[in-house]
GROMACS .gro file of C-alpha atoms in nm:
model
  499
    1MET     CA    1 -21.845  15.681   3.826
    2ALA     CA    2 -21.435  15.858   3.654
    3GLN     CA    3 -21.162  15.829   3.757
    4TRP     CA    4 -21.024  16.181   3.595
    5THR     CA    5 -21.056  16.517   3.847
    6SER     CA    6 -20.940  16.744   3.552
    7ALA     CA    7 -20.934  16.790   3.169
    8VAL     CA    8 -20.670  16.899   2.917
    9GLY     CA    9 -20.871  17.039   2.547
   10ALA     CA   10 -20.743  16.885   2.217
   11ALA     CA   11 -20.603  17.226   2.115
   12GLN     CA   12 -20.430  17.284   2.491
   13LEU     CA   13 -20.195  16.857   2.437
   14ALA     CA   14 -20.189  17.025   2.070
   15ARG     CA   15 -19.958  17.287   2.094
   16GLN     CA   16 -19.842  17.213   2.409
   17LEU     CA   17 -19.698  16.914   2.167
   18GLN     CA   18 -19.610  17.151   1.899
   19ALA     CA   19 -19.402  17.331   2.113
   20GLN     CA   20 -19.186  17.040   2.204
   21GLN     CA   21 -18.816  16.949   1.968
   22PRO     CA   22 -18.840  16.632   1.805
   23ARG     CA   23 -18.533  16.358   2.031
   24PRO     CA   24 -18.229  16.410   1.832
   25ALA     CA   25 -18.113  16.089   1.646
   26GLY     CA   26 -17.814  15.939   1.789
   27PRO     CA   27 -17.564  15.833   1.558
   28GLY     CA   28 -17.693  15.538   1.286
   29THR     CA   29 -18.058  15.577   1.426
   30ARG     CA   30 -18.341  15.502   1.319
   31LYS     CA   31 -18.655  15.840   1.375
   32PRO     CA   32 -18.846  15.687   1.545
   33PRO     CA   33 -19.300  15.591   1.422
   34ALA     CA   34 -19.475  15.897   1.503
   35TYR     CA   35 -19.722  15.722   1.760
   36ARG     CA   36 -19.418  15.638   2.013
   37ALA     CA   37 -19.340  15.991   1.962
   38LEU     CA   38 -19.636  16.107   2.030
   39ALA     CA   39 -19.630  15.845   2.337
   40ASP     CA   40 -19.362  15.946   2.462
   41GLY     CA   41 -19.462  16.370   2.452
   42ILE     CA   42 -19.769  16.350   2.667
   43ARG     CA   43 -19.471  16.140   2.845
   44LEU     CA   44 -19.310  16.438   2.904
   45LEU     CA   45 -19.524  16.643   2.973
   46VAL     CA   46 -19.713  16.398   3.276
   47LEU     CA   47 -19.396  16.388   3.435
   48GLU     CA   48 -19.331  16.722   3.453
   49GLY     CA   49 -19.633  16.733   3.585
   50ARG     CA   50 -19.807  17.033   3.330
   51VAL     CA   51 -20.010  16.764   3.231
   52PRO     CA   52 -20.180  16.611   3.611
   53VAL     CA   53 -20.203  16.325   3.682
   54ALA     CA   54 -20.572  16.206   3.630
   55ALA     CA   55 -20.597  16.476   3.415
   56ARG     CA   56 -20.887  16.319   3.096
   57LEU     CA   57 -20.719  16.349   2.788
   58PRO     CA   58 -20.932  16.482   2.449
   59ALA     CA   59 -21.040  16.134   2.234
   60GLU     CA   60 -20.857  15.960   1.964
   61ARG     CA   61 -21.069  16.190   1.708
   62GLU     CA   62 -21.011  16.545   1.836
   63LEU     CA   63 -20.693  16.502   1.945
   64ALA     CA   64 -20.591  16.357   1.592
   65LEU     CA   65 -20.822  16.670   1.423
   66ALA     CA   66 -20.615  16.926   1.647
   67LEU     CA   67 -20.274  16.720   1.562
   68THR     CA   68 -20.376  16.669   1.191
   69VAL     CA   69 -20.268  16.304   1.212
   70SER     CA   70 -20.467  16.012   1.168
   71ARG     CA   71 -20.674  15.818   1.446
   72THR     CA   72 -20.496  15.491   1.347
   73THR     CA   73 -20.191  15.739   1.532
   74VAL     CA   74 -20.375  15.839   1.781
   75ALA     CA   75 -20.488  15.460   1.956
   76ALA     CA   76 -20.151  15.352   1.907
   77ALA     CA   77 -20.008  15.622   2.109
   78TYR     CA   78 -20.313  15.616   2.410
   79GLU     CA   79 -20.261  15.193   2.354
   80ALA     CA   80 -19.844  15.231   2.438
   81LEU     CA   81 -19.939  15.465   2.729
   82ARG     CA   82 -20.153  15.202   2.884
   83THR     CA   83 -19.942  14.914   2.784
   84GLU     CA   84 -19.629  15.161   3.015
   85GLY     CA   85 -19.910  15.231   3.262
   86PHE     CA   86 -19.938  15.660   3.186
   87LEU     CA   87 -20.223  15.561   3.064
   88GLU     CA   88 -20.591  15.418   3.173
   89SER     CA   89 -20.908  15.401   3.058
   90ARG     CA   90 -21.262  15.267   3.059
   91ARG     CA   91 -21.526  15.180   2.836
   92GLY     CA   92 -21.797  15.560   2.830
   93ALA     CA   93 -21.552  15.721   3.102
   94GLY     CA   94 -21.291  15.813   2.786
   95SER     CA   95 -20.866  15.791   2.874
   96TRP     CA   96 -20.663  15.954   3.193
   97THR     CA   97 -20.306  16.025   3.304
   98ALA     CA   98 -20.165  15.822   3.531
   99VAL     CA   99 -19.851  15.677   3.665
  100PRO     CA  100 -19.658  15.333   3.685
  101ALA     CA  101 -19.689  15.194   4.003
  102GLY     CA  102 -19.403  15.251   4.225
  103ASN     CA  103 -19.316  15.577   4.045
  104PRO     CA  104 -19.279  15.928   4.247
  105LEU     CA  105 -19.555  16.136   4.131
  106PRO     CA  106 -19.452  16.420   3.953
  107ALA     CA  107 -19.395  16.793   4.116
  108ARG     CA  108 -19.638  17.042   3.850
  109GLY     CA  109 -19.442  17.371   4.063
  110LEU     CA  110 -19.005  17.391   4.133
  111GLU     CA  111 -19.070  17.268   4.504
  112PRO     CA  112 -18.742  17.153   4.750
  113LEU     CA  113 -18.617  16.814   4.785
  114PRO     CA  114 -18.627  16.628   5.100
  115PRO     CA  115 -18.342  16.660   5.278
  116GLU     CA  116 -18.226  16.299   5.257
  117THR     CA  117 -18.223  16.243   4.848
  118LEU     CA  118 -17.893  16.549   4.856
  119GLY     CA  119 -17.670  16.249   4.902
  120SER     CA  120 -17.747  16.094   4.520
  121LEU     CA  121 -17.910  16.324   4.414
  122ILE     CA  122 -17.823  16.718   4.343
  123ASP     CA  123 -18.052  16.960   4.344
  124LEU     CA  124 -18.073  17.203   4.108
  125GLY     CA  125 -18.500  17.280   4.076
  126CYS     CA  126 -18.527  17.537   4.375
  127ALA     CA  127 -18.385  17.852   4.383
  128ALA     CA  128 -18.256  17.858   4.736
  129LEU     CA  129 -17.998  17.919   4.961
  130PRO     CA  130 -17.877  17.722   5.327
  131ALA     CA  131 -17.953  18.002   5.661
  132PRO     CA  132 -17.655  18.294   5.703
  133GLU     CA  133 -17.602  18.161   5.980
  134PRO     CA  134 -17.515  18.338   6.287
  135TRP     CA  135 -17.856  18.604   6.212
  136LEU     CA  136 -18.110  18.336   6.243
  137THR     CA  137 -17.995  18.194   6.523
  138ARG     CA  138 -18.006  18.572   6.686
  139SER     CA  139 -18.315  18.618   6.521
  140VAL     CA  140 -18.506  18.331   6.678
  141GLN     CA  141 -18.347  18.451   7.033
  142GLY     CA  142 -18.473  18.803   7.042
  143ALA     CA  143 -18.788  18.670   6.868
  144LEU     CA  144 -18.830  18.415   7.154
  145GLU     CA  145 -18.724  18.763   7.468
  146GLU     CA  146 -19.000  18.891   7.238
  147LEU     CA  147 -19.227  18.742   7.271
  148PRO     CA  148 -19.352  18.761   7.639
  149PRO     CA  149 -19.691  19.004   7.555
  150TYR     CA  150 -19.763  18.885   7.240
  151ALA     CA  151 -19.852  18.522   7.426
  152HIS     CA  152 -20.107  18.671   7.647
  153THR     CA  153 -20.362  18.847   7.337
  154HIS     CA  154 -20.544  18.632   7.107
  155GLY     CA  155 -20.218  18.581   6.798
  156ASP     CA  156 -20.393  18.657   6.525
  157TYR     CA  157 -20.247  19.000   6.332
  158PRO     CA  158 -20.482  18.957   5.984
  159ALA     CA  159 -20.296  19.268   5.864
  160GLY     CA  160 -19.937  19.188   6.052
  161LEU     CA  161 -19.774  19.281   6.353
  162PRO     CA  162 -19.802  19.653   6.426
  163ALA     CA  163 -19.448  19.702   6.487
  164LEU     CA  164 -19.339  19.531   6.168
  165ARG     CA  165 -19.515  19.708   5.986
  166ALA     CA  166 -19.400  19.986   6.085
  167MET     CA  167 -19.091  19.908   6.023
  168LEU     CA  168 -19.177  19.775   5.682
  169ALA     CA  169 -19.290  20.138   5.626
  170GLU     CA  170 -18.995  20.273   5.764
  171ARG     CA  171 -18.767  20.158   5.541
  172TYR     CA  172 -18.968  20.210   5.178
  173THR     CA  173 -18.951  20.602   5.272
  174ALA     CA  174 -18.555  20.515   5.360
  175ARG     CA  175 -18.606  20.350   5.063
  176GLY     CA  176 -18.766  20.804   4.895
  177ILE     CA  177 -19.096  20.621   4.875
  178PRO     CA  178 -19.304  20.744   5.194
  179THR     CA  179 -19.524  20.513   5.321
  180MET     CA  180 -19.755  20.463   5.625
  181PRO     CA  181 -19.808  20.145   5.811
  182GLU     CA  182 -20.106  20.123   5.643
  183GLN     CA  183 -20.032  20.080   5.307
  184ILE     CA  184 -19.832  19.727   5.471
  185MET     CA  185 -19.959  19.371   5.503
  186VAL     CA  186 -19.810  19.153   5.676
  187THR     CA  187 -19.796  18.769   5.451
  188THR     CA  188 -19.694  18.432   5.484
  189GLY     CA  189 -19.417  18.501   5.189
  190ALA     CA  190 -19.462  18.639   4.896
  191MET     CA  191 -19.628  18.317   4.760
  192GLY     CA  192 -19.940  18.385   5.046
  193ALA     CA  193 -19.909  18.787   4.922
  194ILE     CA  194 -19.940  18.671   4.530
  195ASP     CA  195 -20.255  18.468   4.595
  196ALA     CA  196 -20.365  18.690   4.779
  197ILE     CA  197 -20.421  19.017   4.534
  198CYS     CA  198 -20.501  18.767   4.296
  199HIS     CA  199 -20.798  18.624   4.527
  200LEU     CA  200 -20.841  18.973   4.532
  201PHE     CA  201 -20.835  19.084   4.216
  202ALA     CA  202 -20.900  18.799   3.916
  203GLY     CA  203 -21.120  18.616   3.960
  204ARG     CA  204 -21.203  18.238   3.778
  205GLY     CA  205 -21.190  18.353   3.365
  206GLU     CA  206 -20.952  18.657   3.366
  207ARG     CA  207 -20.651  18.827   3.172
  208ILE     CA  208 -20.331  18.800   3.408
  209ALA     CA  209 -20.091  18.947   3.139
  210VAL     CA  210 -19.718  18.721   3.280
  211GLU     CA  211 -19.371  18.827   3.164
  212SER     CA  212 -19.252  18.562   2.922
  213PRO     CA  213 -19.074  18.336   2.998
  214SER     CA  214 -19.163  18.358   3.442
  215TYR     CA  215 -19.146  18.242   3.805
  216ALA     CA  216 -19.334  17.876   3.730
  217ASN     CA  217 -19.401  17.871   4.016
  218ILE     CA  218 -19.687  18.143   3.964
  219LEU     CA  219 -19.735  18.042   3.631
  220GLN     CA  220 -19.870  17.838   3.816
  221LEU     CA  221 -20.089  17.932   4.158
  222MET     CA  222 -20.250  18.198   3.826
  223ARG     CA  223 -20.332  17.907   3.630
  224GLU     CA  224 -20.497  17.713   3.990
  225ALA     CA  225 -20.716  18.020   4.051
  226GLY     CA  226 -20.875  17.985   3.715
  227ALA     CA  227 -20.670  18.291   3.613
  228ARG     CA  228 -20.623  18.300   3.154
  229LEU     CA  229 -20.250  18.386   3.101
  230VAL     CA  230 -20.140  18.670   2.813
  231PRO     CA  231 -19.792  18.650   2.807
  232VAL     CA  232 -19.541  18.906   2.698
  233ALA     CA  233 -19.207  18.838   2.594
  234MET     CA  234 -18.972  19.008   2.757
  235SER     CA  235 -18.613  19.124   2.545
  236GLU     CA  236 -18.350  18.933   2.448
  237GLY     CA  237 -18.090  18.818   2.679
  238LEU     CA  238 -18.037  19.067   3.007
  239GLY     CA  239 -18.234  19.353   2.799
  240SER     CA  240 -18.568  19.302   3.020
  241TRP     CA  241 -18.921  19.447   2.965
  242ASP     CA  242 -19.052  19.518   2.538
  243LEU     CA  243 -19.245  19.805   2.629
  244GLY     CA  244 -19.400  19.778   2.297
  245ARG     CA  245 -19.522  19.420   2.368
  246TRP     CA  246 -19.678  19.496   2.686
  247ARG     CA  247 -19.855  19.842   2.608
  248GLN     CA  248 -19.996  19.575   2.252
  249VAL     CA  249 -20.138  19.357   2.595
  250LEU     CA  250 -20.205  19.613   2.820
  251ARG     CA  251 -20.393  19.834   2.545
  252ASP     CA  252 -20.566  19.463   2.350
  253ALA     CA  253 -20.633  19.279   2.555
  254ALA     CA  254 -20.734  19.440   2.870
  255PRO     CA  255 -20.607  19.263   3.158
  256ARG     CA  256 -20.718  19.346   3.545
  257LEU     CA  257 -20.399  19.244   3.695
  258ALA     CA  258 -20.000  19.169   3.535
  259TYR     CA  259 -19.708  19.043   3.717
  260VAL     CA  260 -19.347  19.135   3.652
  261VAL     CA  261 -19.000  19.084   3.835
  262ALA     CA  262 -18.769  19.358   3.744
  263ASP     CA  263 -18.571  19.322   4.029
  264PHE     CA  264 -18.266  19.018   3.884
  265HIS     CA  265 -18.565  18.856   3.734
  266ASN     CA  266 -18.725  18.502   3.760
  267PRO     CA  267 -18.571  18.295   3.543
  268THR     CA  268 -18.382  18.572   3.337
  269GLY     CA  269 -18.235  18.740   3.629
  270ALA     CA  270 -18.320  19.075   3.379
  271LEU     CA  271 -18.250  19.468   3.568
  272ALA     CA  272 -18.523  19.642   3.439
  273ASP     CA  273 -18.455  20.023   3.434
  274GLU     CA  274 -18.561  20.317   3.598
  275ASP     CA  275 -18.778  20.435   3.164
  276GLN     CA  276 -18.855  20.094   3.138
  277ARG     CA  277 -19.017  20.076   3.461
  278ARG     CA  278 -19.184  20.438   3.466
  279ARG     CA  279 -19.317  20.380   3.092
  280LEU     CA  280 -19.482  20.048   3.268
  281VAL     CA  281 -19.669  20.169   3.534
  282GLU     CA  282 -19.762  20.468   3.296
  283ALA     CA  283 -19.886  20.201   3.034
  284ALA     CA  284 -20.070  20.035   3.289
  285ARG     CA  285 -20.235  20.335   3.436
  286ALA     CA  286 -20.427  20.417   3.070
  287ALA     CA  287 -20.472  20.036   3.114
  288GLY     CA  288 -20.628  20.081   3.404
  289THR     CA  289 -20.450  19.678   3.500
  290VAL     CA  290 -20.308  19.689   3.869
  291LEU     CA  291 -19.968  19.610   3.790
  292VAL     CA  292 -19.810  19.407   4.053
  293VAL     CA  293 -19.417  19.424   4.149
  294ASP     CA  294 -19.203  19.131   4.350
  295GLU     CA  295 -18.930  19.265   4.464
  296THR     CA  296 -18.771  18.933   4.670
  297MET     CA  297 -18.439  18.935   4.403
  298ALA     CA  298 -18.442  19.326   4.550
  299GLU     CA  299 -18.143  19.326   4.758
  300LEU     CA  300 -17.936  19.084   4.581
  301HIS     CA  301 -17.707  19.259   4.339
  302LEU     CA  302 -17.390  19.015   4.328
  303ASP     CA  303 -17.146  19.247   4.151
  304ASP     CA  304 -17.007  19.539   4.268
  305ASP     CA  305 -17.134  19.780   3.991
  306VAL     CA  306 -17.493  19.702   3.947
  307ASP     CA  307 -17.648  20.004   3.990
  308MET     CA  308 -18.042  19.988   4.128
  309PRO     CA  309 -18.270  20.154   3.954
  310ARG     CA  310 -18.572  20.303   4.189
  311PRO     CA  311 -18.878  20.118   4.264
  312VAL     CA  312 -19.154  20.019   4.066
  313CYS     CA  313 -19.341  20.220   4.351
  314ALA     CA  314 -19.140  20.523   4.288
  315PHE     CA  315 -19.336  20.681   4.043
  316ASP     CA  316 -19.721  20.493   4.192
  317PRO     CA  317 -19.584  20.669   4.551
  318ALA     CA  318 -20.050  20.599   4.641
  319GLY     CA  319 -20.004  20.286   4.539
  320SER     CA  320 -20.363  20.285   4.307
  321THR     CA  321 -20.173  20.094   4.040
  322VAL     CA  322 -19.808  19.936   4.137
  323LEU     CA  323 -19.886  19.610   4.422
  324THR     CA  324 -19.547  19.611   4.545
  325VAL     CA  325 -19.433  19.232   4.699
  326GLY     CA  326 -19.130  19.203   4.923
  327SER     CA  327 -19.013  18.850   5.105
  328ALA     CA  328 -18.808  18.780   5.364
  329SER     CA  329 -18.692  18.378   5.117
  330LYS     CA  330 -18.504  18.521   4.862
  331ALA     CA  331 -18.214  18.772   5.091
  332PHE     CA  332 -18.243  18.603   5.380
  333TRP     CA  333 -18.347  18.225   5.350
  334ALA     CA  334 -18.690  17.996   5.211
  335GLY     CA  335 -18.739  17.893   5.593
  336MET     CA  336 -18.853  18.265   5.663
  337ARG     CA  337 -19.224  18.239   5.560
  338ILE     CA  338 -19.286  18.690   5.623
  339GLY     CA  339 -19.344  18.808   5.295
  340TRP     CA  340 -19.563  19.197   5.225
  341VAL     CA  341 -19.744  19.310   5.026
  342ARG     CA  342 -19.755  19.759   4.973
  343ALA     CA  343 -20.051  19.900   4.844
  344ALA     CA  344 -20.274  20.204   4.912
  345PRO     CA  345 -20.465  20.156   5.223
  346ASP     CA  346 -20.771  20.073   5.134
  347VAL     CA  347 -20.627  19.767   4.853
  348ILE     CA  348 -20.511  19.722   5.204
  349ARG     CA  349 -20.829  19.712   5.442
  350SER     CA  350 -20.998  19.484   5.137
  351LEU     CA  351 -20.670  19.172   5.156
  352VAL     CA  352 -20.736  19.194   5.493
  353ALA     CA  353 -21.092  19.159   5.493
  354ALA     CA  354 -21.058  18.842   5.273
  355ARG     CA  355 -20.808  18.699   5.406
  356ALA     CA  356 -21.013  18.623   5.663
  357TYR     CA  357 -21.108  18.265   5.428
  358ALA     CA  358 -20.771  18.199   5.448
  359ASP     CA  359 -20.517  18.161   5.679
  360LEU     CA  360 -20.604  18.480   5.941
  361GLY     CA  361 -20.235  18.603   5.995
  362THR     CA  362 -19.899  18.525   5.957
  363PRO     CA  363 -19.742  18.412   6.265
  364VAL     CA  364 -19.655  18.558   6.548
  365LEU     CA  365 -19.313  18.460   6.610
  366GLU     CA  366 -19.082  18.473   6.245
  367GLN     CA  367 -19.262  18.792   6.167
  368LEU     CA  368 -19.098  18.960   6.547
  369GLY     CA  369 -18.776  18.740   6.419
  370VAL     CA  370 -18.740  18.961   6.113
  371ASN     CA  371 -18.811  19.283   6.237
  372TRP     CA  372 -18.550  19.182   6.530
  373LEU     CA  373 -18.315  19.159   6.231
  374MET     CA  374 -18.445  19.476   6.038
  375ARG     CA  375 -18.457  19.682   6.352
  376THR     CA  376 -18.037  19.581   6.479
  377GLY     CA  377 -17.855  19.586   6.225
  378GLY     CA  378 -17.878  19.260   6.145
  379TRP     CA  379 -18.104  19.191   5.824
  380GLU     CA  380 -17.827  19.440   5.636
  381GLU     CA  381 -17.573  19.137   5.790
  382ALA     CA  382 -17.712  18.847   5.682
  383VAL     CA  383 -17.827  19.021   5.314
  384GLY     CA  384 -17.457  19.102   5.329
  385LEU     CA  385 -17.352  18.686   5.373
  386ARG     CA  386 -17.620  18.607   5.159
  387ARG     CA  387 -17.479  18.838   4.876
  388ALA     CA  388 -17.169  18.663   4.887
  389GLN     CA  389 -17.227  18.316   4.892
  390ALA     CA  390 -17.450  18.285   4.608
  391ARG     CA  391 -17.159  18.531   4.412
  392GLU     CA  392 -16.939  18.249   4.492
  393ASN     CA  393 -17.149  17.990   4.348
  394ARG     CA  394 -17.306  18.157   4.066
  395ASP     CA  395 -16.920  18.181   3.956
  396ALA     CA  396 -16.782  17.898   3.981
  397LEU     CA  397 -17.128  17.739   3.827
  398VAL     CA  398 -17.049  17.972   3.532
  399SER     CA  399 -16.728  17.830   3.470
  400ALA     CA  400 -16.821  17.423   3.519
  401VAL     CA  401 -17.076  17.561   3.261
  402ARG     CA  402 -16.848  17.680   3.015
  403ARG     CA  403 -16.606  17.376   3.088
  404GLU     CA  404 -16.841  17.082   3.077
  405LEU     CA  405 -17.083  17.190   2.796
  406PRO     CA  406 -16.958  17.499   2.586
  407GLU     CA  407 -17.196  17.452   2.274
  408TRP     CA  408 -17.473  17.608   2.604
  409GLU     CA  409 -17.536  17.941   2.570
  410PHE     CA  410 -17.620  18.188   2.920
  411GLU     CA  411 -17.541  18.589   2.961
  412VAL     CA  412 -17.449  18.572   3.332
  413PRO     CA  413 -17.697  18.777   3.557
  414LYS     CA  414 -17.558  19.070   3.766
  415GLY     CA  415 -17.794  18.997   4.043
  416GLY     CA  416 -18.044  18.777   4.133
  417LEU     CA  417 -18.026  18.288   4.176
  418THR     CA  418 -18.098  18.276   3.827
  419LEU     CA  419 -17.901  18.154   3.588
  420TRP     CA  420 -18.160  18.090   3.237
  421VAL     CA  421 -18.015  17.899   2.976
  422ARG     CA  422 -17.984  17.803   2.593
  423THR     CA  423 -17.962  17.425   2.612
  424GLY     CA  424 -17.781  17.438   2.279
  425GLY     CA  425 -18.126  17.298   2.079
  426LEU     CA  426 -18.173  16.998   2.298
  427SER     CA  427 -18.522  16.976   2.463
  428GLY     CA  428 -18.523  17.087   2.831
  429SER     CA  429 -18.784  16.843   2.905
  430ARG     CA  430 -18.546  16.582   2.811
  431LEU     CA  431 -18.233  16.731   2.965
  432ALA     CA  432 -18.504  16.693   3.319
  433GLU     CA  433 -18.584  16.308   3.223
  434ALA     CA  434 -18.254  16.245   3.153
  435GLY     CA  435 -18.109  16.421   3.463
  436GLU     CA  436 -18.326  16.245   3.694
  437ARG     CA  437 -18.139  15.958   3.600
  438VAL     CA  438 -17.813  16.086   3.615
  439GLY     CA  439 -17.856  16.193   3.985
  440VAL     CA  440 -17.840  16.622   3.921
  441ARG     CA  441 -18.224  16.762   3.941
  442VAL     CA  442 -18.310  17.065   3.692
  443PRO     CA  443 -18.668  17.267   3.605
  444SER     CA  444 -18.668  17.313   3.236
  445GLY     CA  445 -18.757  17.544   3.013
  446PRO     CA  446 -19.162  17.433   2.932
  447ARG     CA  447 -19.242  17.567   3.315
  448PHE     CA  448 -19.156  17.917   3.290
  449GLY     CA  449 -19.371  17.943   2.969
  450VAL     CA  450 -19.736  17.979   2.909
  451ASP     CA  451 -19.811  17.666   2.717
  452GLY     CA  452 -19.465  17.468   2.577
  453ALA     CA  453 -19.220  17.866   2.525
  454PHE     CA  454 -18.864  17.824   2.658
  455GLU     CA  455 -18.865  17.378   2.509
  456GLY     CA  456 -18.471  17.479   2.431
  457TYR     CA  457 -18.411  17.589   2.816
  458ILE     CA  458 -18.382  17.481   3.116
  459ARG     CA  459 -18.285  17.729   3.513
  460LEU     CA  460 -17.947  17.678   3.715
  461PRO     CA  461 -18.004  17.849   4.040
  462PHE     CA  462 -17.711  17.961   4.175
  463THR     CA  463 -17.785  17.700   4.509
  464VAL     CA  464 -17.433  17.562   4.479
  465GLY     CA  465 -17.041  17.613   4.452
  466GLY     CA  466 -16.690  17.453   4.490
  467PRO     CA  467 -16.669  17.150   4.386
  468VAL     CA  468 -17.094  17.056   4.351
  469ALA     CA  469 -17.083  17.298   4.121
  470ASP     CA  470 -16.814  17.127   3.893
  471GLU     CA  471 -17.040  16.752   4.005
  472ALA     CA  472 -17.330  16.889   3.857
  473ALA     CA  473 -17.275  17.149   3.519
  474SER     CA  474 -17.098  16.717   3.493
  475ARG     CA  475 -17.374  16.508   3.541
  476LEU     CA  476 -17.579  16.769   3.347
  477ALA     CA  477 -17.325  16.700   3.042
  478ALA     CA  478 -17.347  16.400   3.133
  479ALA     CA  479 -17.807  16.421   3.031
  480ALA     CA  480 -17.746  16.620   2.710
  481ARG     CA  481 -17.534  16.289   2.609
  482LEU     CA  482 -17.846  16.063   2.679
  483VAL     CA  483 -18.052  16.364   2.485
  484GLU     CA  484 -17.839  16.326   2.203
  485SER     CA  485 -17.840  15.951   2.168
  486GLY     CA  486 -18.213  15.892   2.215
  487LEU     CA  487 -18.220  15.835   2.611
  488GLY     CA  488 -18.135  15.452   2.485
  489GLY     CA  489 -17.994  15.186   2.718
  490GLY     CA  490 -17.924  15.166   3.047
  491VAL     CA  491 -17.724  15.374   3.336
  492GLU     CA  492 -17.627  15.327   3.647
  493PRO     CA  493 -17.688  15.545   3.921
  494PRO     CA  494 -17.599  15.807   4.048
  495ARG     CA  495 -17.272  15.750   4.251
  496THR     CA  496 -17.368  15.962   4.622
  497PHE     CA  497 -17.165  16.236   4.634
  498VAL     CA  498 -17.033  16.492   4.961
  499ALA     CA  499 -16.904  16.837   4.963
   0.00000   0.00000   0.00000
């Protein structure tokens, strides 16, 4: 019986390996043998979760041909990985990836760390802030007061509570997009919304166009749904979309879906202007592509001079081309797992019907909490606190990184929760690995791309400020020094840091 649960093709593995930047040679060090470099590259892919554990690797001859190296080089690399515990093999079953005993399984997304680990490890992997109190407590208290009538029902509302659907429709109407409650479905977070959309519109093998880079967890969700991702490069810096590339991809690849973040893009922080939004909707409509627009960052403008453009759905108010996804998780709190979809009523009916085979509905108490916030004005107060905290953290992190790592390059976004950083020629994957050793967790650039792109980048969220931001930048600088020296020698464990 085979011990592997998935397989990685030779061409796919070769692309991921060739996208990696070579380890810099420190002073007086020699270039590692070809087999060692290959083994190290595969090990990094496994540690980052970009090649899953228990994935069958290509046969030695197949990978050698794809990489244009000798079969002896591949055989030696596989043997080194077996010795280190990252590969297991059995005659007749092939070789599959593993992790050595005692090592944690790598995460394929950007899951938050357990709170008990945060004393010794600064987590820059998850772009989420603590709840904006006292508004979380007040919203729960308000929800409890309104709960009794719902407690006498079965509690399943596949489309969402009528009161919250009406409230969300009213808020879109106030933004200049007339919306009926029948155009809203409440979901379990934005991820739940996009998962439902993918299952309805894009079956296995369907093409989905995505920004490149894009949000890592959504890319992984789409991969696991069997989608074929078609990357569309962003403009440089904070310029947002390259409309020429988008028109070409929509015309030539004819993707069933396209996923974009127009407002303070994750990870770059870019803000698409109104003309870009209009032209992308026109191009999607002409190509017959459904445009999924993620608005989870839309309320997180951090600077006073930001002139927010109209929502993308303003250029398709009926919701036949543009499906808008919103969420309480970024603007309010990640623990409030409430998201929603705005679309045409027939699309909403189809999503609701399909939901019967998934989760049946979203928790009632949390829906009541969000509705209470929006009805009483608490939402605006809480989002104001969130903006102030994110702005303070952003400014502290930017100052700390510029001081500790002046060769790293980035543009400071005017909103959102993330900084997209070019790491001065260092490998983002190696920085992520070294960061774990010195006490800072950071996601590497390839997590946000397709097939190994963005090796020279990392993403830094605005989740720490003050002395913690200073310490995070100091640990990143220590990780960079380790990478520059070839990750040689032992590393002292990180000291416990208390903010």
